[in-house]
Amino acid sequence: MATTQSTAARRPQSRKARDGREKTQLYRWRWKGKNSRGQVVDGEIVAAIRGEVERELAKQGVIVSSIRKKSSLFGGGGRIKARDVMLFSRQMATMIRAGVPVLQAFNVVTESLKNPAMRNLVQKLADEVAAGSSFSDALRQHPRHFDRLFVNMVDAGEQSGALDRMLERVASYKEKVESLKSRVRKALYYPVAVLAVGVGVTALLLVKVVPQFESLFAGFGAELPAMTRMTITLSEFAQAYWLPGLAVVAAAIVALVQGTRRSPAFAYRVHKLALKLPVIGDILDKSAVARYSRTLSTTFSAGVPLVESLETASGATGNYVYERAILRIRDDVSNGQQLHFAMRTGNLFPTLAVQMVSIGEEAGSMDTMLNKVADFYEEEVDNKVDALTSLLEPFIIVVLGVLVGGLVVSMYLPIFELGNAI
């Protein structure tokens, strides 16, 4: 990477120069014109001013007919997702493997990205590298988007001269982790979403439909069935308290989310309770083990020291219970204990995972064994999610049938009884 930077670029820059660079506004320019053969051509170029676009097109022999500014590279909105980081890693690996210098690779990748926020981030990385920072140091300035694993892998790649392989490993790792996360989200969101729809439809019937029947029943002059009276009572309660009830539910959800984010102790209790839930808890448990194994294998195989790899893996599990346990394992390993023994003393990791790590330590192939552990538990999560979906579908149908069907039947009972009396 040093070959891509001039001696002048490596010198520390003054505050004024840095400020000038940071304030440089880049835009995407849409252009149209004719090439040397008279054919109509068009495209997009990233540049700060219109003159740069004109000069670049003139060098390519293009006679420009129109240039239009599309959007600001730095002013673009949007949120950077894990998929954007994964795509960036894959593209940088491809560029570097092809022999493209790092700074030029940044420029190529910047132009190919569609997310304005991600383009902004990559351009900042390019500016920091051009100012003399290493690739890993530039990534370290943006911990919100590039975690410790990403930074450590790039750092190891720079030191070993295998940056393309490390970036490829990071991309593959993130693909597998995101696939695992999506399966867990499916297990959590699917039943909640369906039941929420059922409760919403029931509330709508109680607030809007049942009162219409109630005014009809008032003219019957006969005692209503017990089921109908209960439904009307529920309807009156829903009409009186639906807004406060909705506010309480929303406040409870916000309090839970904010409490989990701001209080590690509260988040620990919530995550511990989640692990004890039937079926869902088992999925979350196996997911945490899989992510721990995959992360530890990826970092350890890259040459990152085991203690530091454990610290990285602790934050990748997505569960505070496992995070604390792994940090204790890190402390035990730093004091001389073997990894499998430290994992066994916590009484949290499954026996299979502990035994596989023990075999890997004895055979000198711990990264391979950890990968096998991750593959096994990822498959277990997949099977559990499929089983949960299959079991929940009939259960949800029954619940919705009882909620909605019960309301409908209770409203028509008086009409049926009136017909029988006639």
Tab-separated table of C-alpha atoms in Angstrom:
chain	number	residue	atom	x	y	z
A	1	MET	CA	0.000	0.000	0.000
A	2	ALA	CA	2.923	2.291	0.614
A	3	THR	CA	3.637	2.303	-3.125
A	4	THR	CA	0.303	4.054	-3.710
A	5	GLN	CA	1.217	7.049	-1.604
A	6	SER	CA	3.694	9.745	-2.531
A	7	THR	CA	6.213	11.134	-0.090
A	8	ALA	CA	4.255	14.377	0.057
A	9	ALA	CA	1.049	12.531	0.875
A	10	ARG	CA	2.749	10.770	3.765
A	11	ARG	CA	3.839	14.013	5.433
A	12	PRO	CA	1.603	15.259	8.259
A	13	GLN	CA	-0.755	17.835	6.846
A	14	SER	CA	-1.548	21.142	8.470
A	15	ARG	CA	-4.939	21.748	10.080
A	16	LYS	CA	-5.828	24.154	7.284
A	17	ALA	CA	-5.027	21.588	4.593
A	18	ARG	CA	-7.019	18.898	6.367
A	19	ASP	CA	-9.979	21.207	6.833
A	20	GLY	CA	-9.867	22.113	3.172
A	21	ARG	CA	-9.884	18.454	2.187
A	22	GLU	CA	-12.773	17.649	4.541
A	23	LYS	CA	-14.866	20.488	3.121
A	24	THR	CA	-14.416	19.338	-0.478
A	25	GLN	CA	-17.886	18.607	-1.838
A	26	LEU	CA	-18.144	15.799	-4.373
A	27	TYR	CA	-21.093	15.251	-6.697
A	28	ARG	CA	-22.317	12.673	-9.166
A	29	TRP	CA	-22.539	14.239	-12.638
A	30	ARG	CA	-24.699	12.783	-15.406
A	31	TRP	CA	-23.266	13.549	-18.825
A	32	LYS	CA	-24.226	12.963	-22.457
A	33	GLY	CA	-22.263	13.490	-25.664
A	34	LYS	CA	-20.694	11.897	-28.762
A	35	ASN	CA	-17.497	9.909	-29.037
A	36	SER	CA	-14.885	10.078	-31.763
A	37	ARG	CA	-16.992	7.805	-34.025
A	38	GLY	CA	-20.045	10.065	-33.703
A	39	GLN	CA	-21.952	7.647	-31.490
A	40	VAL	CA	-24.148	9.015	-28.690
A	41	VAL	CA	-22.730	8.023	-25.296
A	42	ASP	CA	-23.650	8.878	-21.701
A	43	GLY	CA	-22.619	8.026	-18.172
A	44	GLU	CA	-21.850	9.303	-14.667
A	45	ILE	CA	-18.669	10.762	-13.135
A	46	VAL	CA	-17.908	11.659	-9.511
A	47	ALA	CA	-16.209	15.075	-9.278
A	48	ALA	CA	-16.182	18.270	-7.238
A	49	ILE	CA	-16.870	20.767	-10.037
A	50	ARG	CA	-18.218	20.758	-13.587
A	51	GLY	CA	-14.807	21.686	-15.005
A	52	GLU	CA	-13.288	18.418	-13.769
A	53	VAL	CA	-15.958	16.478	-15.638
A	54	GLU	CA	-15.358	18.448	-18.825
A	55	ARG	CA	-11.591	17.911	-18.622
A	56	GLU	CA	-11.965	14.170	-18.027
A	57	LEU	CA	-14.377	13.777	-20.947
A	58	ALA	CA	-12.130	15.862	-23.201
A	59	LYS	CA	-9.221	13.502	-22.438
A	60	GLN	CA	-11.461	10.607	-23.522
A	61	GLY	CA	-12.339	12.331	-26.806
A	62	VAL	CA	-15.990	12.910	-25.905
A	63	ILE	CA	-17.804	15.942	-27.325
A	64	VAL	CA	-20.126	16.942	-24.491
A	65	SER	CA	-23.711	17.953	-25.210
A	66	SER	CA	-24.992	18.124	-21.614
A	67	ILE	CA	-23.727	17.758	-18.043
A	68	ARG	CA	-26.162	17.623	-15.147
A	69	LYS	CA	-25.406	17.469	-11.431
A	70	LYS	CA	-27.304	14.541	-9.912
A	71	SER	CA	-26.578	14.467	-6.197
A	72	SER	CA	-24.045	15.376	-3.542
A	73	LEU	CA	-21.735	12.562	-2.583
A	74	PHE	CA	-21.505	13.882	0.980
A	75	GLY	CA	-24.992	15.241	1.351
A	76	GLY	CA	-26.793	12.022	0.449
A	77	GLY	CA	-29.057	10.559	3.056
A	78	GLY	CA	-29.705	6.965	3.858
A	79	ARG	CA	-28.419	4.469	6.344
A	80	ILE	CA	-25.399	2.227	5.975
A	81	LYS	CA	-26.459	-1.397	6.275
A	82	ALA	CA	-24.399	-4.519	6.878
A	83	ARG	CA	-24.918	-5.479	3.241
A	84	ASP	CA	-23.239	-2.224	2.122
A	85	VAL	CA	-20.157	-2.982	4.236
A	86	MET	CA	-20.095	-6.552	2.946
A	87	LEU	CA	-20.284	-5.364	-0.677
A	88	PHE	CA	-17.519	-2.810	-0.044
A	89	SER	CA	-15.266	-5.522	1.387
A	90	ARG	CA	-15.919	-7.850	-1.556
A	91	GLN	CA	-15.266	-5.125	-4.140
A	92	MET	CA	-12.062	-3.946	-2.453
A	93	ALA	CA	-10.812	-7.540	-2.323
A	94	THR	CA	-11.466	-7.936	-6.057
A	95	MET	CA	-9.715	-4.667	-6.913
A	96	ILE	CA	-6.629	-5.395	-4.798
A	97	ARG	CA	-6.378	-8.977	-6.097
A	98	ALA	CA	-6.381	-7.568	-9.638
A	99	GLY	CA	-3.360	-5.401	-8.747
A	100	VAL	CA	-5.219	-2.084	-8.535
A	101	PRO	CA	-3.555	0.323	-6.044
A	102	VAL	CA	-5.555	0.904	-2.866
A	103	LEU	CA	-6.325	4.581	-3.510
A	104	GLN	CA	-7.472	3.868	-7.058
A	105	ALA	CA	-9.539	0.941	-5.746
A	106	PHE	CA	-11.298	3.346	-3.363
A	107	ASN	CA	-12.204	5.613	-6.288
A	108	VAL	CA	-13.528	2.720	-8.387
A	109	VAL	CA	-15.607	1.361	-5.505
A	110	THR	CA	-16.949	4.843	-4.660
A	111	GLU	CA	-18.337	5.286	-8.157
A	112	SER	CA	-19.968	1.840	-8.141
A	113	LEU	CA	-21.845	2.249	-4.834
A	114	LYS	CA	-25.493	3.302	-4.983
A	115	ASN	CA	-26.007	4.191	-1.309
A	116	PRO	CA	-25.046	7.896	-0.886
A	117	ALA	CA	-24.151	7.413	2.787
A	118	MET	CA	-21.815	4.536	1.936
A	119	ARG	CA	-20.208	6.553	-0.882
A	120	ASN	CA	-19.607	9.327	1.628
A	121	LEU	CA	-17.962	6.896	4.053
A	122	VAL	CA	-15.707	5.312	1.411
A	123	GLN	CA	-14.603	8.737	0.191
A	124	LYS	CA	-13.663	9.668	3.756
A	125	LEU	CA	-11.624	6.457	4.009
A	126	ALA	CA	-9.861	7.336	0.752
A	127	ASP	CA	-9.046	10.831	2.043
A	128	GLU	CA	-7.621	9.426	5.289
A	129	VAL	CA	-5.459	6.899	3.435
A	130	ALA	CA	-4.265	9.612	1.046
A	131	ALA	CA	-3.297	11.704	4.080
A	132	GLY	CA	-0.947	8.981	5.311
A	133	SER	CA	-3.127	6.631	7.391
A	134	SER	CA	-3.045	2.898	6.846
A	135	PHE	CA	-6.195	1.142	5.651
A	136	SER	CA	-6.815	-0.353	9.111
A	137	ASP	CA	-6.241	2.985	10.867
A	138	ALA	CA	-8.746	4.645	8.546
A	139	LEU	CA	-11.310	1.946	9.328
A	140	ARG	CA	-10.629	2.361	13.050
A	141	GLN	CA	-11.882	5.957	12.826
A	142	HIS	CA	-15.378	4.655	11.993
A	143	PRO	CA	-16.222	2.039	14.665
A	144	ARG	CA	-19.939	2.439	14.055
A	145	HIS	CA	-19.629	0.769	10.652
A	146	PHE	CA	-16.411	-1.266	10.896
A	147	ASP	CA	-16.202	-3.502	13.948
A	148	ARG	CA	-13.098	-4.825	15.680
A	149	LEU	CA	-13.109	-7.961	13.534
A	150	PHE	CA	-13.044	-5.960	10.299
A	151	VAL	CA	-10.229	-3.713	11.556
A	152	ASN	CA	-8.161	-6.608	12.941
A	153	MET	CA	-8.514	-8.621	9.738
A	154	VAL	CA	-7.437	-5.694	7.550
A	155	ASP	CA	-4.548	-4.951	9.921
A	156	ALA	CA	-3.408	-8.587	9.707
A	157	GLY	CA	-3.736	-8.478	5.913
A	158	GLU	CA	-1.621	-5.350	5.651
A	159	GLN	CA	1.112	-6.841	7.809
A	160	SER	CA	1.146	-10.199	5.994
A	161	GLY	CA	0.729	-8.851	2.463
A	162	ALA	CA	-2.544	-10.769	2.005
A	163	LEU	CA	-5.020	-7.896	2.212
A	164	ASP	CA	-7.206	-9.259	-0.600
A	165	ARG	CA	-7.623	-12.638	1.131
A	166	MET	CA	-8.475	-10.985	4.442
A	167	LEU	CA	-11.080	-8.730	2.840
A	168	GLU	CA	-12.569	-11.767	1.096
A	169	ARG	CA	-12.749	-13.582	4.440
A	170	VAL	CA	-14.460	-10.606	6.050
A	171	ALA	CA	-17.040	-10.515	3.251
A	172	SER	CA	-17.718	-14.272	3.532
A	173	TYR	CA	-17.959	-14.014	7.315
A	174	LYS	CA	-20.456	-11.155	7.142
A	175	GLU	CA	-22.550	-13.017	4.561
A	176	LYS	CA	-22.868	-16.015	6.862
A	177	VAL	CA	-23.576	-13.908	9.951
A	178	GLU	CA	-26.231	-11.853	8.153
A	179	SER	CA	-27.840	-15.048	6.850
A	180	LEU	CA	-27.952	-16.375	10.415
A	181	LYS	CA	-29.408	-13.104	11.714
A	182	SER	CA	-32.150	-13.150	9.074
A	183	ARG	CA	-33.191	-16.663	10.112
A	184	VAL	CA	-33.359	-15.635	13.771
A	185	ARG	CA	-35.363	-12.520	12.866
A	186	LYS	CA	-37.753	-14.711	10.923
A	187	ALA	CA	-38.290	-16.858	14.018
A	188	LEU	CA	-38.955	-13.778	16.165
A	189	TYR	CA	-40.906	-11.509	13.830
A	190	TYR	CA	-43.232	-13.921	12.032
A	191	PRO	CA	-45.456	-14.966	14.974
A	192	VAL	CA	-45.396	-11.450	16.471
A	193	ALA	CA	-46.470	-9.874	13.165
A	194	VAL	CA	-49.321	-12.325	12.561
A	195	LEU	CA	-50.646	-12.075	16.113
A	196	ALA	CA	-50.391	-8.277	15.971
A	197	VAL	CA	-52.552	-8.301	12.844
A	198	GLY	CA	-55.048	-10.585	14.607
A	199	VAL	CA	-55.240	-8.343	17.661
A	200	GLY	CA	-55.556	-5.263	15.420
A	201	VAL	CA	-58.455	-6.781	13.457
A	202	THR	CA	-60.178	-7.810	16.710
A	203	ALA	CA	-59.779	-4.305	18.148
A	204	LEU	CA	-61.192	-2.792	14.945
A	205	LEU	CA	-64.246	-5.045	15.152
A	206	LEU	CA	-64.795	-4.183	18.822
A	207	VAL	CA	-64.487	-0.427	18.275
A	208	LYS	CA	-66.222	0.015	14.895
A	209	VAL	CA	-68.431	-3.001	14.079
A	210	VAL	CA	-69.849	-4.234	17.382
A	211	PRO	CA	-71.420	-0.819	18.265
A	212	GLN	CA	-73.509	-1.046	15.051
A	213	PHE	CA	-74.895	-4.411	16.165
A	214	GLU	CA	-75.453	-3.052	19.689
A	215	SER	CA	-77.816	-0.357	18.391
A	216	LEU	CA	-79.645	-3.050	16.391
A	217	PHE	CA	-80.000	-5.327	19.431
A	218	ALA	CA	-81.409	-2.448	21.531
A	219	GLY	CA	-84.699	-2.733	19.624
A	220	PHE	CA	-85.126	-6.469	20.156
A	221	GLY	CA	-86.597	-6.047	23.618
A	222	ALA	CA	-85.245	-9.460	24.694
A	223	GLU	CA	-82.373	-10.617	26.816
A	224	LEU	CA	-79.212	-11.163	24.788
A	225	PRO	CA	-77.107	-14.364	25.009
A	226	ALA	CA	-74.287	-14.351	27.551
A	227	MET	CA	-71.627	-14.514	24.797
A	228	THR	CA	-73.121	-11.453	23.083
A	229	ARG	CA	-73.332	-9.497	26.348
A	230	MET	CA	-69.657	-10.297	27.030
A	231	THR	CA	-68.678	-9.085	23.553
A	232	ILE	CA	-70.631	-5.849	23.996
A	233	THR	CA	-68.930	-5.274	27.376
A	234	LEU	CA	-65.535	-5.793	25.737
A	235	SER	CA	-66.544	-3.393	22.973
A	236	GLU	CA	-67.531	-0.689	25.484
A	237	PHE	CA	-64.231	-1.171	27.305
A	238	ALA	CA	-62.265	-0.993	24.022
A	239	GLN	CA	-64.085	2.183	22.934
A	240	ALA	CA	-63.353	3.853	26.269
A	241	TYR	CA	-59.720	2.814	26.674
A	242	TRP	CA	-58.302	1.939	23.233
A	243	LEU	CA	-56.229	5.126	22.986
A	244	PRO	CA	-54.686	4.891	26.505
A	245	GLY	CA	-54.117	1.176	25.926
A	246	LEU	CA	-52.305	1.847	22.656
A	247	ALA	CA	-50.203	4.512	24.392
A	248	VAL	CA	-49.290	2.090	27.194
A	249	VAL	CA	-48.228	-0.611	24.703
A	250	ALA	CA	-46.149	1.872	22.685
A	251	ALA	CA	-44.541	3.247	25.856
A	252	ALA	CA	-43.730	-0.274	27.058
A	253	ILE	CA	-42.052	-1.129	23.740
A	254	VAL	CA	-40.047	2.125	23.738
A	255	ALA	CA	-39.038	1.595	27.368
A	256	LEU	CA	-37.900	-1.952	26.629
A	257	VAL	CA	-35.843	-0.886	23.598
A	258	GLN	CA	-34.282	2.136	25.292
A	259	GLY	CA	-33.630	0.228	28.516
A	260	THR	CA	-31.851	-2.505	26.562
A	261	ARG	CA	-29.710	0.048	24.732
A	262	ARG	CA	-28.802	2.254	27.696
A	263	SER	CA	-28.558	-0.153	30.624
A	264	PRO	CA	-26.237	-3.180	30.248
A	265	ALA	CA	-27.655	-4.655	33.467
A	266	PHE	CA	-31.231	-4.437	32.149
A	267	ALA	CA	-30.139	-5.791	28.742
A	268	TYR	CA	-28.427	-8.703	30.485
A	269	ARG	CA	-31.641	-9.624	32.327
A	270	VAL	CA	-33.714	-9.336	29.148
A	271	HIS	CA	-31.282	-11.519	27.163
A	272	LYS	CA	-31.116	-14.054	29.997
A	273	LEU	CA	-34.911	-14.259	30.048
A	274	ALA	CA	-35.011	-14.608	26.251
A	275	LEU	CA	-32.680	-17.627	26.418
A	276	LYS	CA	-35.182	-19.359	28.730
A	277	LEU	CA	-38.157	-18.964	26.389
A	278	PRO	CA	-39.434	-22.238	24.891
A	279	VAL	CA	-38.211	-22.907	21.326
A	280	ILE	CA	-37.226	-19.235	20.769
A	281	GLY	CA	-34.649	-19.444	23.564
A	282	ASP	CA	-33.063	-22.522	21.987
A	283	ILE	CA	-32.795	-20.709	18.643
A	284	LEU	CA	-31.166	-17.671	20.270
A	285	ASP	CA	-28.801	-19.939	22.227
A	286	LYS	CA	-27.604	-21.864	19.178
A	287	SER	CA	-27.346	-18.636	17.175
A	288	ALA	CA	-25.019	-17.104	19.792
A	289	VAL	CA	-22.794	-20.212	19.810
A	290	ALA	CA	-22.634	-20.199	16.005
A	291	ARG	CA	-21.680	-16.516	15.819
A	292	TYR	CA	-19.066	-16.922	18.561
A	293	SER	CA	-17.501	-19.900	16.776
A	294	ARG	CA	-17.543	-18.247	13.352
A	295	THR	CA	-16.019	-15.003	14.634
A	296	LEU	CA	-13.327	-16.712	16.691
A	297	SER	CA	-12.401	-18.982	13.787
A	298	THR	CA	-12.189	-16.069	11.328
A	299	THR	CA	-10.001	-13.874	13.536
A	300	PHE	CA	-7.802	-16.693	14.862
A	301	SER	CA	-7.103	-18.033	11.346
A	302	ALA	CA	-6.052	-14.510	10.325
A	303	GLY	CA	-3.273	-14.582	12.915
A	304	VAL	CA	-4.988	-12.389	15.513
A	305	PRO	CA	-3.898	-13.453	19.051
A	306	LEU	CA	-6.425	-15.677	20.831
A	307	VAL	CA	-7.071	-13.243	23.696
A	308	GLU	CA	-7.830	-10.424	21.280
A	309	SER	CA	-9.912	-12.784	19.122
A	310	LEU	CA	-12.013	-13.679	22.160
A	311	GLU	CA	-12.631	-10.007	22.898
A	312	THR	CA	-13.805	-9.517	19.310
A	313	ALA	CA	-15.994	-12.631	19.470
A	314	SER	CA	-17.667	-11.454	22.681
A	315	GLY	CA	-19.210	-8.484	20.918
A	316	ALA	CA	-20.315	-10.536	17.919
A	317	THR	CA	-22.670	-12.935	19.738
A	318	GLY	CA	-25.533	-10.452	19.993
A	319	ASN	CA	-26.321	-11.633	23.531
A	320	TYR	CA	-25.129	-10.042	26.781
A	321	VAL	CA	-25.141	-13.383	28.625
A	322	TYR	CA	-22.693	-14.885	26.148
A	323	GLU	CA	-20.711	-11.646	25.953
A	324	ARG	CA	-20.011	-11.708	29.694
A	325	ALA	CA	-19.196	-15.413	29.603
A	326	ILE	CA	-16.721	-14.961	26.723
A	327	LEU	CA	-15.025	-12.055	28.473
A	328	ARG	CA	-14.532	-14.323	31.510
A	329	ILE	CA	-13.106	-16.978	29.182
A	330	ARG	CA	-10.737	-14.349	27.766
A	331	ASP	CA	-9.492	-13.551	31.264
A	332	ASP	CA	-8.994	-17.259	32.045
A	333	VAL	CA	-7.106	-17.851	28.776
A	334	SER	CA	-4.880	-14.826	29.406
A	335	ASN	CA	-4.014	-16.414	32.786
A	336	GLY	CA	-2.838	-19.610	31.119
A	337	GLN	CA	-5.929	-21.840	30.910
A	338	GLN	CA	-6.752	-23.757	27.743
A	339	LEU	CA	-9.724	-22.481	25.779
A	340	HIS	CA	-11.813	-25.646	26.035
A	341	PHE	CA	-11.330	-25.799	29.815
A	342	ALA	CA	-12.332	-22.153	30.224
A	343	MET	CA	-15.432	-22.758	28.073
A	344	ARG	CA	-16.388	-25.805	30.141
A	345	THR	CA	-16.258	-23.957	33.483
A	346	GLY	CA	-18.896	-21.478	32.401
A	347	ASN	CA	-21.624	-24.168	32.047
A	348	LEU	CA	-23.040	-22.165	29.146
A	349	PHE	CA	-21.536	-23.653	25.997
A	350	PRO	CA	-22.897	-26.995	24.757
A	351	THR	CA	-20.765	-30.090	25.296
A	352	LEU	CA	-20.317	-30.668	21.560
A	353	ALA	CA	-18.770	-27.218	21.057
A	354	VAL	CA	-16.411	-27.691	24.012
A	355	GLN	CA	-15.290	-31.122	22.792
A	356	MET	CA	-14.698	-29.876	19.240
A	357	VAL	CA	-12.572	-26.995	20.559
A	358	SER	CA	-10.626	-29.458	22.741
A	359	ILE	CA	-9.875	-31.647	19.702
A	360	GLY	CA	-8.863	-28.580	17.695
A	361	GLU	CA	-6.451	-27.410	20.399
A	362	GLU	CA	-4.813	-30.835	20.629
A	363	ALA	CA	-4.553	-31.238	16.843
A	364	GLY	CA	-3.449	-27.646	16.174
A	365	SER	CA	-6.463	-26.996	13.936
A	366	MET	CA	-8.705	-24.940	16.185
A	367	ASP	CA	-9.891	-22.611	13.409
A	368	THR	CA	-11.084	-25.592	11.351
A	369	MET	CA	-12.939	-27.114	14.308
A	370	LEU	CA	-14.538	-23.795	15.191
A	371	ASN	CA	-15.747	-23.454	11.611
A	372	LYS	CA	-17.312	-26.910	11.844
A	373	VAL	CA	-18.998	-25.946	15.118
A	374	ALA	CA	-20.385	-22.801	13.461
A	375	ASP	CA	-21.647	-24.787	10.446
A	376	PHE	CA	-23.347	-27.328	12.731
A	377	TYR	CA	-25.164	-24.782	14.881
A	378	GLU	CA	-26.130	-22.609	11.912
A	379	GLU	CA	-27.799	-25.673	10.411
A	380	GLU	CA	-29.453	-26.350	13.779
A	381	VAL	CA	-30.820	-22.794	13.828
A	382	ASP	CA	-32.140	-23.232	10.287
A	383	ASN	CA	-33.902	-26.470	11.200
A	384	LYS	CA	-35.352	-24.980	14.395
A	385	VAL	CA	-36.701	-21.954	12.529
A	386	ASP	CA	-38.365	-24.175	9.910
A	387	ALA	CA	-39.870	-26.365	12.651
A	388	LEU	CA	-41.093	-23.316	14.572
A	389	THR	CA	-42.732	-21.867	11.461
A	390	SER	CA	-44.459	-25.185	10.738
A	391	LEU	CA	-45.737	-25.445	14.319
A	392	LEU	CA	-46.852	-21.830	14.561
A	393	GLU	CA	-48.944	-21.754	11.384
A	394	PRO	CA	-51.769	-24.003	12.684
A	395	PHE	CA	-51.540	-22.422	16.141
A	396	ILE	CA	-51.892	-18.917	14.723
A	397	ILE	CA	-54.827	-20.011	12.545
A	398	VAL	CA	-56.584	-21.365	15.653
A	399	VAL	CA	-55.914	-18.175	17.642
A	400	LEU	CA	-57.146	-15.921	14.833
A	401	GLY	CA	-60.161	-18.169	14.341
A	402	VAL	CA	-61.076	-17.945	18.018
A	403	LEU	CA	-60.591	-14.159	18.154
A	404	VAL	CA	-62.352	-13.153	14.947
A	405	GLY	CA	-64.733	-16.099	14.666
A	406	GLY	CA	-65.823	-15.728	18.293
A	407	LEU	CA	-66.745	-12.090	17.737
A	408	VAL	CA	-68.704	-12.854	14.574
A	409	VAL	CA	-70.628	-15.729	16.180
A	410	SER	CA	-71.449	-13.684	19.305
A	411	MET	CA	-72.924	-10.924	17.127
A	412	TYR	CA	-75.110	-13.270	15.084
A	413	LEU	CA	-76.403	-15.394	17.990
A	414	PRO	CA	-79.252	-12.979	18.836
A	415	ILE	CA	-80.279	-12.883	15.158
A	416	PHE	CA	-80.360	-16.696	15.015
A	417	GLU	CA	-82.408	-16.876	18.224
A	418	LEU	CA	-84.839	-14.263	16.888
A	419	GLY	CA	-85.284	-16.292	13.704
A	420	ASN	CA	-86.000	-19.441	15.721
A	421	ALA	CA	-88.562	-17.573	17.849
A	422	ILE	CA	-90.391	-16.397	14.745
